[in-house]
PDB file of C-alpha atoms in Angstrom:
ATOM      1  CA  MET A   8      79.662  81.485  81.279  1.00 93.00           C
ATOM      2  CA  ARG A   9      81.085  80.706  77.837  1.00 97.00           C
ATOM      3  CA  ALA A  10      84.217  81.542  75.869  1.00 97.00           C
ATOM      4  CA  ARG A  11      82.498  84.521  74.219  1.00 96.00           C
ATOM      5  CA  ASP A  12      81.916  86.008  77.695  1.00 96.00           C
ATOM      6  CA  LEU A  13      85.569  85.663  78.748  1.00 96.00           C
ATOM      7  CA  THR A  14      87.189  86.731  75.487  1.00 95.00           C
ATOM      8  CA  TRP A  15      89.712  89.541  75.286  1.00 91.00           C
ATOM      9  CA  PRO A  16      89.436  91.163  71.828  1.00 90.00           C
ATOM     10  CA  CYS A  17      92.519  91.165  69.632  1.00 90.00           C
ATOM     11  CA  THR A  18      93.569  92.384  66.225  1.00 93.00           C
ATOM     12  CA  PRO A  19      94.875  89.595  64.007  1.00 95.00           C
ATOM     13  CA  VAL A  20      98.031  90.133  61.949  1.00 96.00           C
ATOM     14  CA  ARG A  21      99.556  88.565  58.886  1.00 95.00           C
ATOM     15  CA  LEU A  22     103.077  87.278  58.446  1.00 94.00           C
ATOM     16  CA  ASP A  23     104.137  90.385  56.514  1.00 94.00           C
ATOM     17  CA  VAL A  24     103.905  92.818  59.470  1.00 95.00           C
ATOM     18  CA  THR A  25     107.181  94.102  60.856  1.00 95.00           C
ATOM     19  CA  LEU A  26     108.301  93.152  64.339  1.00 94.00           C
ATOM     20  CA  ARG A  27     107.885  96.816  65.247  1.00 94.00           C
ATOM     21  CA  GLU A  28     104.243  96.815  64.112  1.00 96.00           C
ATOM     22  CA  ALA A  29     103.680  93.551  65.964  1.00 95.00           C
ATOM     23  CA  ALA A  30     105.228  94.972  69.138  1.00 94.00           C
ATOM     24  CA  GLN A  31     103.152  98.151  68.887  1.00 95.00           C
ATOM     25  CA  LEU A  32      99.984  96.080  68.584  1.00 94.00           C
ATOM     26  CA  LEU A  33     100.912  93.908  71.566  1.00 93.00           C
ATOM     27  CA  VAL A  34     101.584  96.991  73.683  1.00 93.00           C
ATOM     28  CA  ARG A  35      98.485  98.899  72.539  1.00 94.00           C
ATOM     29  CA  GLU A  36      96.158  95.959  73.152  1.00 92.00           C
ATOM     30  CA  ARG A  37      98.028  94.666  76.219  1.00 90.00           C
ATOM     31  CA  ALA A  38      97.786  91.265  74.587  1.00 89.00           C
ATOM     32  CA  PRO A  39      99.596  88.135  75.773  1.00 87.00           C
ATOM     33  CA  VAL A  40      99.933  86.841  72.205  1.00 92.00           C
ATOM     34  CA  LEU A  41      99.810  87.943  68.615  1.00 94.00           C
ATOM     35  CA  VAL A  42      97.253  86.029  66.578  1.00 95.00           C
ATOM     36  CA  VAL A  43      98.660  85.378  63.113  1.00 95.00           C
ATOM     37  CA  VAL A  44      96.132  84.657  60.377  1.00 95.00           C
ATOM     38  CA  SER A  45      96.281  83.593  56.745  1.00 92.00           C
ATOM     39  CA  GLU A  46      95.086  85.731  53.859  1.00 90.00           C
ATOM     40  CA  ASP A  47      91.588  84.294  54.289  1.00 90.00           C
ATOM     41  CA  GLY A  48      91.577  84.997  58.040  1.00 90.00           C
ATOM     42  CA  ARG A  49      92.214  81.475  59.320  1.00 92.00           C
ATOM     43  CA  PRO A  50      94.307  81.361  62.503  1.00 94.00           C
ATOM     44  CA  LEU A  51      97.806  80.067  61.738  1.00 94.00           C
ATOM     45  CA  THR A  52      99.517  80.444  65.105  1.00 94.00           C
ATOM     46  CA  ALA A  53      99.660  82.444  68.315  1.00 94.00           C
ATOM     47  CA  VAL A  54     102.986  84.154  68.970  1.00 93.00           C
ATOM     48  CA  PRO A  55     103.806  85.067  72.583  1.00 91.00           C
ATOM     49  CA  ALA A  56     104.964  88.640  73.191  1.00 91.00           C
ATOM     50  CA  ALA A  57     108.272  87.310  74.556  1.00 90.00           C
ATOM     51  CA  ARG A  58     108.977  85.633  71.216  1.00 91.00           C
ATOM     52  CA  VAL A  59     108.520  88.923  69.351  1.00 92.00           C
ATOM     53  CA  LEU A  60     110.870  90.602  71.815  1.00 89.00           C
ATOM     54  CA  ALA A  61     113.472  87.836  71.492  1.00 88.00           C
ATOM     55  CA  ALA A  62     113.350  88.018  67.688  1.00 90.00           C
ATOM     56  CA  ALA A  63     114.229  91.708  67.809  1.00 89.00           C
ATOM     57  CA  LEU A  64     117.404  91.083  69.817  1.00 86.00           C
ATOM     58  CA  PRO A  65     120.719  91.000  67.957  1.00 84.00           C
ATOM     59  CA  GLU A  66     121.862  87.451  67.266  1.00 82.00           C
ATOM     60  CA  ALA A  67     124.984  87.835  69.412  1.00 80.00           C
ATOM     61  CA  VAL A  68     122.854  88.670  72.473  1.00 80.00           C
ATOM     62  CA  ARG A  69     120.478  85.793  71.795  1.00 80.00           C
ATOM     63  CA  LYS A  70     123.409  83.378  71.597  1.00 83.00           C
ATOM     64  CA  ASP A  71     125.224  84.776  74.638  1.00 82.00           C
ATOM     65  CA  PRO A  72     122.923  86.362  77.243  1.00 76.00           C
ATOM     66  CA  LEU A  73     125.968  87.380  79.309  1.00 82.00           C
ATOM     67  CA  LEU A  74     126.837  89.793  76.522  1.00 78.00           C
ATOM     68  CA  ALA A  75     123.698  91.768  77.360  1.00 73.00           C
ATOM     69  CA  ALA A  76     125.101  92.523  80.831  1.00 75.00           C
ATOM     70  CA  VAL A  77     128.300  93.898  79.304  1.00 77.00           C
ATOM     71  CA  VAL A  78     126.859  96.020  76.487  1.00 73.00           C
ATOM     72  CA  GLY A  79     124.088  97.624  78.550  1.00 66.00           C
ATOM     73  CA  ASP A  80     122.004 100.142  76.607  1.00 69.00           C
ATOM     74  CA  SER A  81     124.422 100.407  73.692  1.00 69.00           C
ATOM     75  CA  LEU A  82     122.445  97.943  71.541  1.00 74.00           C
ATOM     76  CA  ASP A  83     119.014  99.521  72.080  1.00 80.00           C
ATOM     77  CA  ASP A  84     119.150 101.248  68.689  1.00 82.00           C
ATOM     78  CA  ASP A  85     120.111  97.934  67.080  1.00 84.00           C
ATOM     79  CA  VAL A  86     117.026  96.306  68.593  1.00 86.00           C
ATOM     80  CA  ARG A  87     114.831  99.121  67.268  1.00 88.00           C
ATOM     81  CA  ALA A  88     116.371  98.895  63.794  1.00 88.00           C
ATOM     82  CA  ARG A  89     116.019  95.114  63.714  1.00 84.00           C
ATOM     83  CA  ALA A  90     112.378  95.344  64.791  1.00 89.00           C
ATOM     84  CA  ALA A  91     111.674  97.866  62.037  1.00 91.00           C
ATOM     85  CA  SER A  92     113.380  95.858  59.313  1.00 91.00           C
ATOM     86  CA  LEU A  93     112.301  92.286  60.005  1.00 91.00           C
ATOM     87  CA  ARG A  94     108.916  90.843  59.155  1.00 94.00           C
ATOM     88  CA  LEU A  95     107.156  88.424  61.457  1.00 93.00           C
ATOM     89  CA  GLY A  96     107.360  85.752  58.769  1.00 92.00           C
ATOM     90  CA  ASP A  97     111.157  86.160  58.725  1.00 91.00           C
ATOM     91  CA  VAL A  98     111.570  85.080  62.336  1.00 90.00           C
ATOM     92  CA  LEU A  99     108.942  82.366  62.750  1.00 89.00           C
ATOM     93  CA  PRO A 100     109.664  78.737  61.927  1.00 88.00           C
ATOM     94  CA  THR A 101     108.592  77.491  58.522  1.00 87.00           C
ATOM     95  CA  ARG A 102     106.276  75.001  60.194  1.00 90.00           C
ATOM     96  CA  LEU A 103     104.001  76.986  62.490  1.00 89.00           C
ATOM     97  CA  THR A 104     102.528  75.557  65.660  1.00 88.00           C
ATOM     98  CA  SER A 105      98.764  75.329  65.332  1.00 90.00           C
ATOM     99  CA  PRO A 106      96.963  77.451  67.906  1.00 93.00           C
ATOM    100  CA  ALA A 107      94.538  76.090  70.476  1.00 95.00           C
ATOM    101  CA  VAL A 108      91.107  77.066  69.122  1.00 96.00           C
ATOM    102  CA  VAL A 109      87.658  76.866  70.715  1.00 97.00           C
ATOM    103  CA  SER A 110      84.194  77.924  69.646  1.00 96.00           C
ATOM    104  CA  PRO A 111      82.455  80.876  71.308  1.00 97.00           C
ATOM    105  CA  ASP A 112      80.220  78.348  73.115  1.00 97.00           C
ATOM    106  CA  ALA A 113      83.113  76.508  74.804  1.00 97.00           C
ATOM    107  CA  SER A 114      82.870  76.248  78.573  1.00 97.00           C
ATOM    108  CA  PRO A 115      85.646  77.342  80.928  1.00 97.00           C
ATOM    109  CA  ILE A 116      86.408  73.696  81.750  1.00 97.00           C
ATOM    110  CA  GLN A 117      86.774  72.907  78.025  1.00 97.00           C
ATOM    111  CA  MET A 118      89.215  75.778  77.603  1.00 97.00           C
ATOM    112  CA  ALA A 119      91.173  74.815  80.716  1.00 97.00           C
ATOM    113  CA  SER A 120      91.346  71.213  79.553  1.00 97.00           C
ATOM    114  CA  LEU A 121      92.627  72.271  76.133  1.00 97.00           C
ATOM    115  CA  MET A 122      95.286  74.468  77.747  1.00 96.00           C
ATOM    116  CA  ALA A 123      96.381  71.603  79.976  1.00 96.00           C
ATOM    117  CA  ARG A 124      96.529  69.176  77.050  1.00 96.00           C
ATOM    118  CA  THR A 125      98.406  71.475  74.663  1.00 94.00           C
ATOM    119  CA  GLY A 126     100.563  73.423  77.125  1.00 93.00           C
ATOM    120  CA  SER A 127      99.197  76.663  75.693  1.00 93.00           C
ATOM    121  CA  THR A 128      98.446  79.536  78.052  1.00 92.00           C
ATOM    122  CA  VAL A 129      95.981  81.049  75.564  1.00 95.00           C
ATOM    123  CA  VAL A 130      93.104  79.763  73.463  1.00 97.00           C
ATOM    124  CA  LEU A 131      91.712  81.533  70.425  1.00 97.00           C
ATOM    125  CA  VAL A 132      87.960  81.924  70.258  1.00 97.00           C
ATOM    126  CA  VAL A 133      86.877  81.480  66.648  1.00 96.00           C
ATOM    127  CA  ASP A 134      83.463  81.113  65.061  1.00 94.00           C
ATOM    128  CA  TYR A 135      82.931  79.921  61.502  1.00 90.00           C
ATOM    129  CA  ASP A 136      80.151  81.340  59.355  1.00 86.00           C
ATOM    130  CA  ASP A 137      79.854  79.530  56.019  1.00 85.00           C
ATOM    131  CA  ASP A 138      83.417  78.280  56.523  1.00 84.00           C
ATOM    132  CA  LYS A 139      84.658  81.876  57.003  1.00 90.00           C
ATOM    133  CA  PRO A 140      86.488  82.411  60.287  1.00 93.00           C
ATOM    134  CA  HIS A 141      85.531  85.173  62.699  1.00 93.00           C
ATOM    135  CA  LEU A 142      88.099  85.726  65.459  1.00 93.00           C
ATOM    136  CA  PHE A 143      86.366  86.825  68.650  1.00 94.00           C
ATOM    137  CA  GLY A 144      89.647  87.121  70.544  1.00 94.00           C
ATOM    138  CA  THR A 145      91.625  85.208  73.138  1.00 95.00           C
ATOM    139  CA  VAL A 146      91.127  83.743  76.583  1.00 96.00           C
ATOM    140  CA  ASP A 147      94.251  83.364  78.692  1.00 95.00           C
ATOM    141  CA  ALA A 148      94.957  81.175  81.705  1.00 96.00           C
ATOM    142  CA  ALA A 149      94.789  84.125  84.115  1.00 95.00           C
ATOM    143  CA  THR A 150      91.246  84.874  82.949  1.00 95.00           C
ATOM    144  CA  LEU A 151      90.219  81.280  83.575  1.00 96.00           C
ATOM    145  CA  LEU A 152      91.865  81.300  86.990  1.00 96.00           C
ATOM    146  CA  GLN A 153      89.948  84.470  87.833  1.00 95.00           C
ATOM    147  CA  HIS A 154      86.734  82.750  86.715  1.00 95.00           C
ATOM    148  CA  TYR A 155      87.359  79.912  89.161  1.00 91.00           C
ATOM    149  CA  LEU A 156      88.288  82.123  92.145  1.00 93.00           C
TER     150      LEU A 156
END
């Protein structure tokens, strides 16, 4: 069994997508992360779904989670509007965290080791053809656990 056999396909995005578009993609693909790529298709970072959700929250709620208990559903429209107006690049740090990347031939133990070393719960499976990246998809920790059960 190799990374290519355990890969969950995903659609890469660029930094100019809105949070709403990013959220729709995460929901449609039931993906644990968003894979952000450069203009030439090179993986820049992997953004967890929870980070996209947090970025759509109003700043006051992010700063004071107790406020969320008081306001209830009254800020739902604000979250939707924020998600529609902000771009992914607007809410990510200037210096992006490099994703954990493996080749399609990586073994499960290689992927598990990389996850343990980096603290990432997902690895990106990328092949390079003449220095051009081809994203196969992702392998998450749950998939590796299932492999070992």
